[in-house]
């Protein structure tokens, strides 16, 4: 059992749920929960639910920090670290690129651009086509890497 699988099991046990109950809460099959508790990396929607319930995805992937985030801990730096870790592990899970580090770094560049763009007043935002071009360019860069 991997460390991530152990932490997934810890979360379930902290909620005092059976695998069947946890599967119902996550809206997945019991087989999925069993797979996550063996070695499979949970899908993005499962990770989002865990995060929404206050579980620290950085802790989930790395073991660093506490299982649950306090309300005062949610900072931009932490959210960036969580986003990078999620991108890295989703890349590994899907075998999306040769280098998960490069994939996660590229993901963060695109995310930063989008956050910056959409934080501007509507009339100053780049058009959606430009966002699509930036994402396409990032994907081409990954293929060339």
Short mmCIF file of N, CA and C in Angstrom, two decimals:
data_model
loop_
_atom_site.label_atom_id
_atom_site.label_comp_id
_atom_site.label_asym_id
_atom_site.label_seq_id
_atom_site.Cartn_x
_atom_site.Cartn_y
_atom_site.Cartn_z
N UNK A 1 0.86 -1.18 0.00
CA UNK A 1 0.00 0.00 0.00
C UNK A 1 0.90 1.24 0.00
N UNK A 2 0.61 2.16 -0.91
CA UNK A 2 1.40 3.38 -1.00
C UNK A 2 1.04 4.33 0.14
N UNK A 3 1.88 5.32 0.32
CA UNK A 3 1.61 6.34 1.36
C UNK A 3 0.32 7.09 1.06
N UNK A 4 0.05 7.37 -0.23
CA UNK A 4 -1.17 8.07 -0.61
C UNK A 4 -2.38 7.19 -0.28
N UNK A 5 -2.28 5.91 -0.58
CA UNK A 5 -3.37 4.98 -0.27
C UNK A 5 -3.61 4.93 1.24
N UNK A 6 -2.53 4.93 2.02
CA UNK A 6 -2.67 4.94 3.49
C UNK A 6 -3.38 6.20 3.96
N UNK A 7 -3.03 7.35 3.36
CA UNK A 7 -3.67 8.60 3.78
C UNK A 7 -5.14 8.63 3.36
N UNK A 8 -5.46 8.05 2.20
CA UNK A 8 -6.86 7.97 1.79
C UNK A 8 -7.65 7.16 2.81
N UNK A 9 -7.08 6.04 3.23
CA UNK A 9 -7.71 5.20 4.24
C UNK A 9 -7.84 5.95 5.57
N UNK A 10 -6.83 6.72 5.93
CA UNK A 10 -6.88 7.52 7.17
C UNK A 10 -8.05 8.50 7.14
N UNK A 11 -8.27 9.14 5.99
CA UNK A 11 -9.38 10.08 5.87
C UNK A 11 -10.70 9.35 6.10
N UNK A 12 -10.86 8.21 5.45
CA UNK A 12 -12.11 7.44 5.62
C UNK A 12 -12.32 7.05 7.08
N UNK A 13 -11.26 6.57 7.70
CA UNK A 13 -11.36 6.14 9.10
C UNK A 13 -11.61 7.33 10.03
N UNK A 14 -11.06 8.49 9.70
CA UNK A 14 -11.29 9.68 10.54
C UNK A 14 -12.77 10.10 10.49
N UNK A 15 -13.44 9.75 9.39
CA UNK A 15 -14.87 10.04 9.25
C UNK A 15 -15.74 8.92 9.84
N UNK A 16 -15.06 7.85 10.29
CA UNK A 16 -15.73 6.68 10.87
C UNK A 16 -16.76 6.09 9.90
N UNK A 17 -16.31 5.91 8.64
CA UNK A 17 -17.16 5.36 7.59
C UNK A 17 -16.61 4.04 7.10
N UNK A 18 -17.50 3.16 6.70
CA UNK A 18 -17.08 1.94 6.02
C UNK A 18 -16.68 2.32 4.59
N UNK A 19 -16.06 1.41 3.88
CA UNK A 19 -15.73 1.68 2.49
C UNK A 19 -16.99 1.95 1.67
N UNK A 20 -18.05 1.19 1.95
CA UNK A 20 -19.31 1.37 1.24
C UNK A 20 -19.91 2.74 1.51
N UNK A 21 -19.90 3.18 2.77
CA UNK A 21 -20.44 4.50 3.13
C UNK A 21 -19.60 5.61 2.50
N UNK A 22 -18.28 5.43 2.53
CA UNK A 22 -17.39 6.43 1.96
C UNK A 22 -17.60 6.53 0.45
N UNK A 23 -17.77 5.38 -0.20
CA UNK A 23 -18.03 5.37 -1.64
C UNK A 23 -19.31 6.16 -1.95
N UNK A 24 -20.32 5.96 -1.13
CA UNK A 24 -21.59 6.68 -1.32
C UNK A 24 -21.38 8.19 -1.16
N UNK A 25 -20.64 8.59 -0.11
CA UNK A 25 -20.37 10.02 0.13
C UNK A 25 -19.59 10.65 -1.03
N UNK A 26 -18.67 9.87 -1.61
CA UNK A 26 -17.84 10.37 -2.71
C UNK A 26 -18.51 10.22 -4.07
N UNK A 27 -19.63 9.50 -4.10
CA UNK A 27 -20.35 9.23 -5.34
C UNK A 27 -19.50 8.42 -6.32
N UNK A 28 -18.83 7.40 -5.78
CA UNK A 28 -18.03 6.47 -6.58
C UNK A 28 -18.40 5.04 -6.16
N UNK A 29 -17.90 4.07 -6.88
CA UNK A 29 -18.17 2.67 -6.53
C UNK A 29 -17.30 2.25 -5.36
N UNK A 30 -17.73 1.19 -4.68
CA UNK A 30 -16.91 0.65 -3.59
C UNK A 30 -15.58 0.15 -4.14
N UNK A 31 -15.60 -0.35 -5.39
CA UNK A 31 -14.36 -0.80 -6.03
C UNK A 31 -13.36 0.34 -6.21
N UNK A 32 -13.88 1.54 -6.48
CA UNK A 32 -12.99 2.71 -6.60
C UNK A 32 -12.34 3.01 -5.26
N UNK A 33 -13.14 3.00 -4.19
CA UNK A 33 -12.58 3.27 -2.85
C UNK A 33 -11.53 2.21 -2.52
N UNK A 34 -11.83 0.95 -2.81
CA UNK A 34 -10.86 -0.11 -2.54
C UNK A 34 -9.59 0.11 -3.36
N UNK A 35 -9.74 0.53 -4.60
CA UNK A 35 -8.56 0.82 -5.43
C UNK A 35 -7.75 1.97 -4.88
N UNK A 36 -8.43 3.02 -4.41
CA UNK A 36 -7.73 4.17 -3.84
C UNK A 36 -6.99 3.77 -2.57
N UNK A 37 -7.54 2.80 -1.84
CA UNK A 37 -6.89 2.35 -0.60
C UNK A 37 -5.80 1.31 -0.88
N UNK A 38 -5.67 0.90 -2.13
CA UNK A 38 -4.57 0.00 -2.50
C UNK A 38 -3.43 0.81 -3.12
N UNK A 39 -3.68 1.45 -4.25
CA UNK A 39 -2.59 2.18 -4.93
C UNK A 39 -3.04 3.14 -6.01
N UNK A 40 -4.31 3.17 -6.36
CA UNK A 40 -4.75 4.07 -7.42
C UNK A 40 -4.84 5.50 -6.89
N UNK A 41 -4.49 6.45 -7.76
CA UNK A 41 -4.63 7.87 -7.42
C UNK A 41 -6.08 8.26 -7.69
N UNK A 42 -6.76 8.87 -6.71
CA UNK A 42 -8.16 9.27 -6.93
C UNK A 42 -8.31 10.25 -8.09
N UNK A 43 -9.48 10.21 -8.71
CA UNK A 43 -9.80 11.11 -9.81
C UNK A 43 -10.00 12.53 -9.27
N UNK A 44 -9.99 13.48 -10.19
CA UNK A 44 -10.09 14.89 -9.83
C UNK A 44 -11.34 15.23 -9.04
N UNK A 45 -12.49 14.64 -9.38
CA UNK A 45 -13.72 14.97 -8.65
C UNK A 45 -13.66 14.47 -7.21
N UNK A 46 -12.98 13.35 -6.97
CA UNK A 46 -12.81 12.84 -5.61
C UNK A 46 -11.88 13.78 -4.83
N UNK A 47 -10.79 14.21 -5.47
CA UNK A 47 -9.87 15.13 -4.82
C UNK A 47 -10.57 16.45 -4.47
N UNK A 48 -11.41 16.92 -5.37
CA UNK A 48 -12.15 18.16 -5.11
C UNK A 48 -13.06 18.00 -3.90
N UNK A 49 -13.75 16.86 -3.81
CA UNK A 49 -14.62 16.63 -2.65
C UNK A 49 -13.82 16.60 -1.36
N UNK A 50 -12.68 15.93 -1.37
CA UNK A 50 -11.85 15.89 -0.16
C UNK A 50 -11.42 17.30 0.24
N UNK A 51 -11.03 18.09 -0.76
CA UNK A 51 -10.64 19.47 -0.51
C UNK A 51 -11.82 20.28 0.01
N UNK A 52 -12.99 20.10 -0.60
CA UNK A 52 -14.19 20.82 -0.16
C UNK A 52 -14.55 20.47 1.28
N UNK A 53 -14.23 19.25 1.68
CA UNK A 53 -14.51 18.82 3.06
C UNK A 53 -13.45 19.30 4.04
N UNK A 54 -12.45 20.03 3.54
CA UNK A 54 -11.43 20.61 4.41
C UNK A 54 -10.16 19.79 4.56
N UNK A 55 -9.99 18.75 3.75
CA UNK A 55 -8.77 17.95 3.82
C UNK A 55 -7.69 18.63 2.99
N UNK A 56 -6.49 18.62 3.51
CA UNK A 56 -5.34 19.27 2.87
C UNK A 56 -4.78 18.34 1.79
N UNK A 57 -4.93 18.72 0.53
CA UNK A 57 -4.43 17.89 -0.56
C UNK A 57 -2.91 17.84 -0.59
N UNK A 58 -2.25 18.87 -0.08
CA UNK A 58 -0.80 18.81 0.03
C UNK A 58 -0.41 17.69 0.99
N UNK A 59 -1.07 17.61 2.14
CA UNK A 59 -0.84 16.51 3.08
C UNK A 59 -1.16 15.18 2.40
N UNK A 60 -2.29 15.14 1.69
CA UNK A 60 -2.72 13.90 1.04
C UNK A 60 -1.64 13.36 0.10
N UNK A 61 -1.04 14.23 -0.71
CA UNK A 61 -0.05 13.77 -1.69
C UNK A 61 1.36 13.62 -1.12
N UNK A 62 1.71 14.47 -0.14
CA UNK A 62 3.10 14.46 0.33
C UNK A 62 3.29 13.99 1.76
N UNK A 63 2.24 14.04 2.56
CA UNK A 63 2.35 13.71 3.98
C UNK A 63 2.83 14.87 4.82
N UNK A 64 3.04 16.02 4.20
CA UNK A 64 3.54 17.20 4.91
C UNK A 64 2.36 18.01 5.44
N UNK A 65 2.43 18.41 6.68
CA UNK A 65 1.37 19.23 7.27
C UNK A 65 0.34 18.39 7.99
N UNK A 66 -0.82 18.98 8.18
CA UNK A 66 -1.91 18.32 8.90
C UNK A 66 -2.94 17.76 7.92
N UNK A 67 -3.67 16.77 8.36
CA UNK A 67 -4.70 16.15 7.52
C UNK A 67 -5.77 17.17 7.12
N UNK A 68 -6.20 17.98 8.08
CA UNK A 68 -7.27 18.95 7.82
C UNK A 68 -6.70 20.35 7.87
N UNK A 69 -7.21 21.18 6.99
CA UNK A 69 -6.80 22.58 6.96
C UNK A 69 -7.67 23.39 7.91
N UNK A 70 -7.03 24.24 8.71
CA UNK A 70 -7.78 25.19 9.49
C UNK A 70 -8.18 26.34 8.59
N UNK A 71 -9.22 27.06 8.97
CA UNK A 71 -9.72 28.17 8.14
C UNK A 71 -8.64 29.22 7.93
N UNK A 72 -7.74 29.39 8.88
CA UNK A 72 -6.72 30.43 8.79
C UNK A 72 -5.53 30.02 7.93
N UNK A 73 -5.47 28.76 7.51
CA UNK A 73 -4.30 28.26 6.78
C UNK A 73 -4.42 28.44 5.28
N UNK A 74 -5.61 28.66 4.76
CA UNK A 74 -5.81 28.75 3.31
C UNK A 74 -5.23 30.05 2.76
N UNK A 75 -4.03 29.96 2.25
CA UNK A 75 -3.36 31.12 1.68
C UNK A 75 -3.12 30.88 0.20
N UNK A 76 -2.78 31.94 -0.50
CA UNK A 76 -2.51 31.82 -1.93
C UNK A 76 -1.33 30.89 -2.17
N UNK A 77 -0.28 31.01 -1.37
CA UNK A 77 0.89 30.16 -1.56
C UNK A 77 0.54 28.69 -1.38
N UNK A 78 -0.26 28.39 -0.39
CA UNK A 78 -0.66 27.01 -0.15
C UNK A 78 -1.54 26.51 -1.28
N UNK A 79 -2.47 27.33 -1.73
CA UNK A 79 -3.34 26.92 -2.83
C UNK A 79 -2.54 26.67 -4.10
N UNK A 80 -1.49 27.45 -4.34
CA UNK A 80 -0.63 27.21 -5.49
C UNK A 80 0.09 25.87 -5.36
N UNK A 81 0.58 25.58 -4.16
CA UNK A 81 1.28 24.31 -3.93
C UNK A 81 0.31 23.14 -4.13
N UNK A 82 -0.90 23.29 -3.64
CA UNK A 82 -1.91 22.25 -3.82
C UNK A 82 -2.20 22.06 -5.30
N UNK A 83 -2.40 23.16 -6.04
CA UNK A 83 -2.69 23.08 -7.47
C UNK A 83 -1.54 22.38 -8.21
N UNK A 84 -0.30 22.72 -7.86
CA UNK A 84 0.85 22.09 -8.51
C UNK A 84 0.86 20.59 -8.23
N UNK A 85 0.64 20.21 -6.96
CA UNK A 85 0.64 18.79 -6.60
C UNK A 85 -0.48 18.03 -7.31
N UNK A 86 -1.64 18.63 -7.39
CA UNK A 86 -2.76 17.98 -8.08
C UNK A 86 -2.41 17.79 -9.56
N UNK A 87 -1.86 18.84 -10.20
CA UNK A 87 -1.48 18.73 -11.61
C UNK A 87 -0.43 17.63 -11.80
N UNK A 88 0.55 17.59 -10.90
CA UNK A 88 1.62 16.59 -10.98
C UNK A 88 1.06 15.17 -10.90
N UNK A 89 0.22 14.92 -9.89
CA UNK A 89 -0.28 13.57 -9.70
C UNK A 89 -1.34 13.17 -10.73
N UNK A 90 -2.12 14.13 -11.20
CA UNK A 90 -3.06 13.81 -12.28
C UNK A 90 -2.29 13.47 -13.55
N UNK A 91 -1.20 14.19 -13.80
CA UNK A 91 -0.37 13.90 -14.97
C UNK A 91 0.18 12.48 -14.87
N UNK A 92 0.68 12.11 -13.71
CA UNK A 92 1.21 10.76 -13.52
C UNK A 92 0.11 9.72 -13.69
N UNK A 93 -1.06 10.03 -13.14
CA UNK A 93 -2.18 9.08 -13.20
C UNK A 93 -2.61 8.84 -14.64
N UNK A 94 -2.63 9.92 -15.44
CA UNK A 94 -3.10 9.81 -16.82
C UNK A 94 -1.97 9.57 -17.80
N UNK A 95 -0.72 9.58 -17.32
CA UNK A 95 0.43 9.44 -18.20
C UNK A 95 0.38 10.50 -19.30
N UNK A 96 0.07 11.75 -18.88
CA UNK A 96 -0.20 12.83 -19.83
C UNK A 96 1.05 13.44 -20.44
N UNK A 97 2.18 13.28 -19.82
CA UNK A 97 3.41 13.88 -20.34
C UNK A 97 4.59 13.05 -19.86
N UNK A 98 5.71 13.20 -20.53
CA UNK A 98 6.91 12.46 -20.13
C UNK A 98 7.44 12.93 -18.79
N UNK A 99 7.27 14.20 -18.49
CA UNK A 99 7.83 14.77 -17.27
C UNK A 99 6.74 15.44 -16.44
N UNK A 100 6.24 14.78 -15.39
CA UNK A 100 5.18 15.37 -14.57
C UNK A 100 5.56 16.71 -13.95
N UNK A 101 6.86 16.91 -13.63
CA UNK A 101 7.29 18.21 -13.08
C UNK A 101 7.06 19.32 -14.10
N UNK A 102 7.47 19.06 -15.34
CA UNK A 102 7.29 20.06 -16.39
C UNK A 102 5.79 20.29 -16.65
N UNK A 103 5.00 19.22 -16.63
CA UNK A 103 3.56 19.34 -16.81
C UNK A 103 2.96 20.25 -15.73
N UNK A 104 3.33 19.99 -14.47
CA UNK A 104 2.79 20.78 -13.35
C UNK A 104 3.24 22.24 -13.45
N UNK A 105 4.51 22.47 -13.82
CA UNK A 105 5.00 23.85 -13.98
C UNK A 105 4.23 24.57 -15.09
N UNK A 106 4.02 23.88 -16.21
CA UNK A 106 3.28 24.47 -17.33
C UNK A 106 1.84 24.74 -16.93
N UNK A 107 1.23 23.80 -16.22
CA UNK A 107 -0.13 23.99 -15.71
C UNK A 107 -0.21 25.26 -14.87
N UNK A 108 0.77 25.47 -14.01
CA UNK A 108 0.76 26.65 -13.14
C UNK A 108 0.93 27.93 -13.94
N UNK A 109 1.75 27.91 -15.01
CA UNK A 109 1.90 29.09 -15.86
C UNK A 109 0.56 29.47 -16.50
N UNK A 110 -0.14 28.46 -17.00
CA UNK A 110 -1.45 28.71 -17.62
C UNK A 110 -2.44 29.19 -16.57
N UNK A 111 -2.44 28.55 -15.41
CA UNK A 111 -3.33 28.96 -14.33
C UNK A 111 -3.06 30.41 -13.92
N UNK A 112 -1.79 30.77 -13.75
CA UNK A 112 -1.43 32.14 -13.38
C UNK A 112 -1.94 33.14 -14.42
N UNK A 113 -1.75 32.80 -15.71
CA UNK A 113 -2.20 33.70 -16.77
C UNK A 113 -3.72 33.88 -16.70
N UNK A 114 -4.43 32.76 -16.51
CA UNK A 114 -5.89 32.83 -16.48
C UNK A 114 -6.39 33.62 -15.27
N UNK A 115 -5.79 33.39 -14.11
CA UNK A 115 -6.20 34.12 -12.91
C UNK A 115 -5.95 35.61 -13.11
N UNK A 116 -4.78 35.95 -13.64
CA UNK A 116 -4.46 37.36 -13.89
C UNK A 116 -5.44 37.97 -14.90
N UNK A 117 -5.70 37.25 -15.98
CA UNK A 117 -6.60 37.75 -17.02
C UNK A 117 -8.01 37.97 -16.47
N UNK A 118 -8.53 36.99 -15.76
CA UNK A 118 -9.93 37.08 -15.31
C UNK A 118 -10.11 37.95 -14.06
N UNK A 119 -9.00 38.41 -13.48
CA UNK A 119 -9.13 39.34 -12.36
C UNK A 119 -9.21 40.79 -12.85
N UNK A 120 -9.00 40.99 -14.16
CA UNK A 120 -9.10 42.32 -14.76
C UNK A 120 -10.57 42.65 -15.03
N UNK A 121 -10.88 43.94 -15.16
CA UNK A 121 -12.25 44.30 -15.57
C UNK A 121 -12.56 43.65 -16.92
N UNK A 122 -13.82 43.32 -17.13
CA UNK A 122 -14.26 42.58 -18.33
C UNK A 122 -13.73 43.19 -19.62
N UNK A 123 -13.76 44.51 -19.73
CA UNK A 123 -13.34 45.17 -20.97
C UNK A 123 -11.83 45.07 -21.21
N UNK A 124 -11.04 44.73 -20.18
CA UNK A 124 -9.59 44.60 -20.32
C UNK A 124 -9.13 43.15 -20.47
N UNK A 125 -10.05 42.21 -20.33
CA UNK A 125 -9.68 40.79 -20.42
C UNK A 125 -9.38 40.39 -21.86
N UNK A 126 -8.41 39.50 -21.98
CA UNK A 126 -8.11 38.94 -23.30
C UNK A 126 -9.28 38.07 -23.73
N UNK A 127 -9.54 37.99 -25.03
CA UNK A 127 -10.66 37.16 -25.50
C UNK A 127 -10.40 35.67 -25.24
N UNK A 128 -11.48 34.90 -25.21
CA UNK A 128 -11.39 33.46 -24.95
C UNK A 128 -10.47 32.77 -25.96
N UNK A 129 -10.45 33.27 -27.19
CA UNK A 129 -9.60 32.66 -28.21
C UNK A 129 -8.13 32.73 -27.81
N UNK A 130 -7.74 33.83 -27.15
CA UNK A 130 -6.34 33.97 -26.73
C UNK A 130 -6.03 32.95 -25.64
N UNK A 131 -6.97 32.73 -24.72
CA UNK A 131 -6.77 31.73 -23.68
C UNK A 131 -6.56 30.36 -24.33
N UNK A 132 -7.38 30.03 -25.31
CA UNK A 132 -7.26 28.76 -26.01
C UNK A 132 -5.90 28.64 -26.69
N UNK A 133 -5.43 29.74 -27.31
CA UNK A 133 -4.12 29.72 -27.97
C UNK A 133 -2.99 29.51 -26.97
N UNK A 134 -3.10 30.13 -25.80
CA UNK A 134 -2.07 29.97 -24.76
C UNK A 134 -2.03 28.52 -24.29
N UNK A 135 -3.21 27.92 -24.09
CA UNK A 135 -3.26 26.52 -23.67
C UNK A 135 -2.69 25.62 -24.77
N UNK A 136 -3.04 25.87 -26.02
CA UNK A 136 -2.51 25.08 -27.14
C UNK A 136 -0.99 25.20 -27.20
N UNK A 137 -0.47 26.42 -27.02
CA UNK A 137 0.98 26.63 -27.06
C UNK A 137 1.65 25.86 -25.92
N UNK A 138 1.04 25.89 -24.74
CA UNK A 138 1.61 25.17 -23.59
C UNK A 138 1.65 23.67 -23.87
N UNK A 139 0.60 23.14 -24.48
CA UNK A 139 0.57 21.71 -24.79
C UNK A 139 1.62 21.34 -25.85
N UNK A 140 1.80 22.22 -26.84
CA UNK A 140 2.85 21.99 -27.84
C UNK A 140 4.23 21.99 -27.19
N UNK A 141 4.42 22.91 -26.26
CA UNK A 141 5.70 22.99 -25.53
C UNK A 141 5.95 21.72 -24.76
N UNK A 142 4.92 21.15 -24.17
CA UNK A 142 5.08 19.89 -23.44
C UNK A 142 5.45 18.76 -24.39
N UNK A 143 4.81 18.72 -25.55
CA UNK A 143 5.13 17.66 -26.53
C UNK A 143 6.56 17.77 -27.03
N UNK A 144 7.07 19.01 -27.12
CA UNK A 144 8.44 19.21 -27.61
C UNK A 144 9.46 18.85 -26.54
N UNK A 145 9.04 18.91 -25.25
CA UNK A 145 9.96 18.67 -24.14
C UNK A 145 10.35 17.26 -24.10
#
